[in-house]
Amino acid sequence: MSASRIPNQRAIVDRRALTDAIGEAVQEKGGAAARQRVVELLRGALAAGRAEIARRLADKPSAGHDVAEAQAFLIDQIVRIIHDHVVGDVYRASNRSSGERLTIMAVGGYGRGEMAPHSDLDIAFLTPIKATAWCEQVIEAMLYFLWDLGLKVGHSSRSLSEMVRMCRSDLTIRTAMLEGRYVWGDQPLYEEGTRRFWAEVVAGTERQFVAEKLAERNDRHKKLGDSRYVVEPNVKEGKGGLRDLHTLYWIGKYIHKVRDVSELVTVGLLSQDEYRAFRRAESFFWAVRCHLHTITNRAEDRLTFDLQREVALRMNFSDRPGKSPVERFMQYFFLQAKVVGNLTGLFLAQLDEQFAKQPRGLLAGFRARPRMVKGYRVFGGKIQALGDDWFEQDPVRLLEVFAIADSEGLEIHPETMRLVSRDARLINGDVRKDPRANALFLDLLTSRNNPEMVLRWLNEAGVFGRFIPDFGRVNAQMQFDMYHHYTVDEHTIRAIGLLARIEKGELKADHPLAHGIIHKIGSRRALYCSVLLHDIAKGRGGDHSVLGAEIALRLCPRLGLDADETELVAWLVRYHLLLSATAQKRDLADWKTISDFVEQVQSIERLRQLTLLTIVDIRAVGPGTWNSWKRQLIGELYNAAEERLRLGHAQHGREERVTAKKARVAERMGAQAALVEDAGSQLADAYWIAEPEDIIVMNLEQLAAAGTAPLTIATEYYAARGATLVTVVAADHPGLFYRIAGGIHLAGGNIIDARIHTAKNGMAVDNFLVQDPLGRPFMEDSQLARIKATIEDALANRVKLVPQLAARPLARPRADAFEVRPRVEFDNKASNRFTVVEVNARDRPALLNRLARALFEARLMVHSAHIATYGERAADTFYVTDLLGEKIDAPARIKAVEKKLLEAASEDSVEVEAA
C-alpha cells in the first residue's frame, strides 16, 4: 500500500488534529487521567474514518483495492497516534537504554496494507532483546487502547532472536512475518529484524516454503468444497478466491523478495496482461469482501444466498434479457475465480523454471468549555455530578441526571455514570413512591428526543431495574428460541425506540399505517407505558399477558397515570397478542373473524393503541421479523375493524356485498368487464367475499384463458403482499391441495397463505402466497418457472413427493436445538361456516404438505390455510369442513382428526405415500 495513492487522506483521518486534541486532553487532566477522553477521541476518529470509507465504497462500489488500502491506512494512523500518546504521555522514559527500543510491525493481511472493514488487526511488537519492563508497559497500554476501540487484535511480542526462532519452526508465523511492514517505532530495529528474517529464516528454505504453501492451499480447498463454483463461496478462503492470489504473492515474495505484486512481472513470474488480470480479480474480490463486511457489519467472508442479491445490488449489477442482477453478479464472480485458477497454473509453471514483498499509511477529533445546567456541570457535551455524595444527598437525582441529559441533548460523563451505578442501591421504597421521581421517569419514557438511548443508559447503570423492580426481573432475561433475538429488556427498549421514531415520522415508509394513526391517539402516556409493560411478566410461569396486566394496574397509578389510562394500559398488556394472532392465524375474509375481534376491542382508541403496540412489538423481535406480508395482514384487520367500529355492527346482506364487489371488479377490468359475468358466474359467493379485488381480476383472466384445459398455473410477483402469487386452476379432486403444497415446497417455496375454491363446473381455483425461506418473494423468471414445473410434476405424479421432500435439507438446522411439542386445537366458534383447526409444531420443510395430506386422509375439505412462523415454531391454521360442507363437531371425529394431525406434525412419524 502506498499512502500517496489514497486520495484526500485527511477526510479519512486527520492525524495532526487528532494528536492536538489528545494533547489538549492530556494537558488538562494528565497522561493517565485523560485515558477515557483519549479513547473517545480515538473511537470518534475511527468511526468517522470508517464512515468515510463506507461512503467511498458506496460511491465506487467496485473499487476494492482503494477501500482495502484506505482501511489499512486508517488503522496505521490510529496505531501511530496510540504509540506516540503512550510513549510520550503515559510511560515517558527520558533516558532509555539500548534494550528499551520497540518497533511496531503490521503482519498478515494488514502487513500487505489491505484490510476489509472488520478484518482482524495483526500486529507484531519487536524488541532488540527480551522485553524490558518499559517495553511491556507500552505494549500492554497500546493493546488496551486497541481493544477499547473494539478492534479484534492478533498480536505477538518477541525479541529479534525469538522472532527468528519462531519463524523457522512455524509456517503460519513465517508467512505473517513475510508480509511484515514497518508501521511505527524504532525504524533501525525494524530494518535489523527484516535483515535477519531474510538472512536467517528465508535463505535456503525457498523450495520447502513453496511445497508447504501449496500443500496448505490444497488442504484449505478440500475443507471448503474443493471447487471454485460452490454456490455459497467463501471470498477469502475458497478456491479461486483472495487467499489463492495471496499465495502466489507470498511465493513470489519469498523467492524473489518482491515488494509489490507488480514486481512479479519484473521477475518473470507473470506477464503484464496476467498482472492486470491478477489486479482485476483481486480488486473485485476485495470489493465483494468489503461489501459483505459492510452489509453484515462483521467479518463475514461467505457469500451466502441471502447476501448475494444484496451485494449484486450494491455493486450495480443490472438485469439483462434472461438474466437477473444476482445471476450476472455470480457469473462474473465465478469468471474471476476461474481467472485466478488460470493464473495459478501459469505462475506455478513459470516457477518450475525459477522463484517474491510490499508498502504503507493517516485521522480527526474536537472539544468544549464548562458551564452549569440545572445545577449540573456540563463540559464537552457531558453532564457531571458536583461531588462524590451528589446522589446520596438526593437519590431522586439518579433519575434527574438522565432527564436533564435527555432534554438538553447531553451525554453523561463516565465518572458520573460510575457514581450512578454505585449509588443505584439508594433507590428504595420511598424513592419509588416519590411523585417527582415518577414524573421524571415518565418524562424519560415518553421523551420526544431519544428515549431508547436514555433508557438504555438508565438500564446499564442499574437504575431502571431498581426503580421498576418488575423490569429488573426481566433484565438480561433470554428467550430461548429462534424467534426472539434479544433479551426481554433489550426487546422492550428497542420497541420504545421504534415507537418514538414512528412518532417523529422517521419510519413513514416502513409503517404507513402506524404513521397515520399515532397522532390520533388519546393518550401517549398510556401507549408508551403499554410498550414498557407488555412483556414485563415473562419468565414467571403462567400467562405473561394476564400477569402483566396485574402489574400494570399496580404500577401505572404510581407513575402518575389516571384511572382511565391505567385501565387502558392493563387492557393493552392483557391483549397485546390479540391483533397479531388474529391477523396471522385467522381468515380475515370471514365476517365472524372481524366480529369476534371487534367485540374484544370495543373502541377505536383501543384499536389504534393496540395496532401501534403490535407493530413495534413484532419489529423489535429482531431483524427480518417484520415484513410486508405482516404489514398487509395487520393493515387489513385494522381497516376492517375500524370500519365496523365506526359504522356500527350493521352487517350488509351477503348478496349486496357480493354485488358491490362484482361492480368494483368490473370497473377494474375495463374492457374485460364481461368476464365478471362469464367466468365469474362459475364462482360461488364465498369466493367473491374471500378474495381481494386485485386477485379476483387475475383469477378471472386466468380462467378465461384456460378454457377447457385441465390444468393452468400462473405465477407472478405480488408486490402488495411482498410475496409471489401462485394460482392453480385444475380439475378438482381429493388430495389436490396437499399435492400442490408439496410441489411448491419442492421448488424451495414456503406457503404463507392459501385459499381454496371449487367452481360450479368442478374446477378448483386455488390461490397461494409464497416466499423463499428468508421471507422474500420469488421474482426471477427461472424461479417462477421452477415453481410451475414442480407443481405440474407433483399433480401428474411424476415425482414421489414424500421421499423427495424428506431428502430436502432443513432450511434452518439450528432449530434442532429447540423442542416444540406438536399441539392441535379445534375451534367451532371462530367461524359460522367452518371448523378452524390450528396446528403448532416445529417448523421444517414441507410441514404444510404433511398436514394437508393428513386432512385429506381424514376426508376433510380445506377451504383456506394461514401459515405463521415464529422462529423454529410454525402455527398452521386450516378452515375445514367435511365432504358435505358441514363443521366437524362430533367428539370422536375430532379425536380421530387430531390423532392424524399429531402424527403428521411429529418428526419421527413413518411416512407412507398417499394414493
mmCIF file of C-alpha atoms in Angstrom, residues 62 64-65 114 235 240-246 248 273-289 315 332-343:
data_model
loop_
_atom_site.group_PDB
_atom_site.id
_atom_site.type_symbol
_atom_site.label_atom_id
_atom_site.label_comp_id
_atom_site.label_asym_id
_atom_site.label_seq_id
_atom_site.Cartn_x
_atom_site.Cartn_y
_atom_site.Cartn_z
ATOM 1 C CA SER A 62 -16.110 -1.910 -7.354
ATOM 2 C CA GLY A 64 -11.895 -2.966 -3.843
ATOM 3 C CA HIS A 65 -8.205 -2.047 -3.601
ATOM 4 C CA GLU A 114 -5.137 -4.244 2.752
ATOM 5 C CA VAL A 235 -14.491 -14.981 -0.918
ATOM 6 C CA GLY A 240 -10.094 -19.195 -6.721
ATOM 7 C CA GLY A 241 -10.527 -16.557 -4.011
ATOM 8 C CA LEU A 242 -8.315 -13.967 -2.345
ATOM 9 C CA ARG A 243 -6.203 -16.437 -0.402
ATOM 10 C CA ASP A 244 -5.122 -18.159 -3.641
ATOM 11 C CA LEU A 245 -3.968 -14.822 -5.051
ATOM 12 C CA HIS A 246 -2.122 -14.107 -1.803
ATOM 13 C CA LEU A 248 1.025 -16.551 -5.413
ATOM 14 C CA ASP A 273 -1.576 -8.997 -19.005
ATOM 15 C CA GLU A 274 -1.556 -11.629 -16.266
ATOM 16 C CA TYR A 275 -0.646 -8.973 -13.720
ATOM 17 C CA ARG A 276 -3.594 -6.853 -14.896
ATOM 18 C CA ALA A 277 -5.887 -9.903 -14.601
ATOM 19 C CA PHE A 278 -4.443 -10.559 -11.103
ATOM 20 C CA ARG A 279 -5.189 -6.967 -10.043
ATOM 21 C CA ARG A 280 -8.667 -7.022 -11.602
ATOM 22 C CA ALA A 281 -9.643 -10.254 -9.847
ATOM 23 C CA GLU A 282 -8.087 -9.131 -6.560
ATOM 24 C CA SER A 283 -9.844 -5.753 -6.682
ATOM 25 C CA PHE A 284 -13.181 -7.439 -7.433
ATOM 26 C CA PHE A 285 -12.839 -9.914 -4.575
ATOM 27 C CA TRP A 286 -11.768 -7.144 -2.196
ATOM 28 C CA ALA A 287 -14.852 -5.125 -3.201
ATOM 29 C CA VAL A 288 -17.130 -8.121 -2.600
ATOM 30 C CA ARG A 289 -15.483 -8.821 0.759
ATOM 31 C CA MET A 315 -22.171 -3.338 -6.989
ATOM 32 C CA TYR A 332 -18.831 -12.608 -13.007
ATOM 33 C CA PHE A 333 -17.690 -13.898 -9.609
ATOM 34 C CA PHE A 334 -17.069 -17.392 -10.986
ATOM 35 C CA LEU A 335 -15.326 -15.951 -14.028
ATOM 36 C CA GLN A 336 -12.872 -14.148 -11.760
ATOM 37 C CA ALA A 337 -12.366 -17.337 -9.730
ATOM 38 C CA LYS A 338 -11.587 -19.082 -12.992
ATOM 39 C CA VAL A 339 -9.058 -16.370 -13.893
ATOM 40 C CA VAL A 340 -7.344 -16.994 -10.544
ATOM 41 C CA GLY A 341 -7.194 -20.716 -11.343
ATOM 42 C CA ASN A 342 -5.595 -19.960 -14.687
ATOM 43 C CA LEU A 343 -3.095 -17.558 -13.157
#
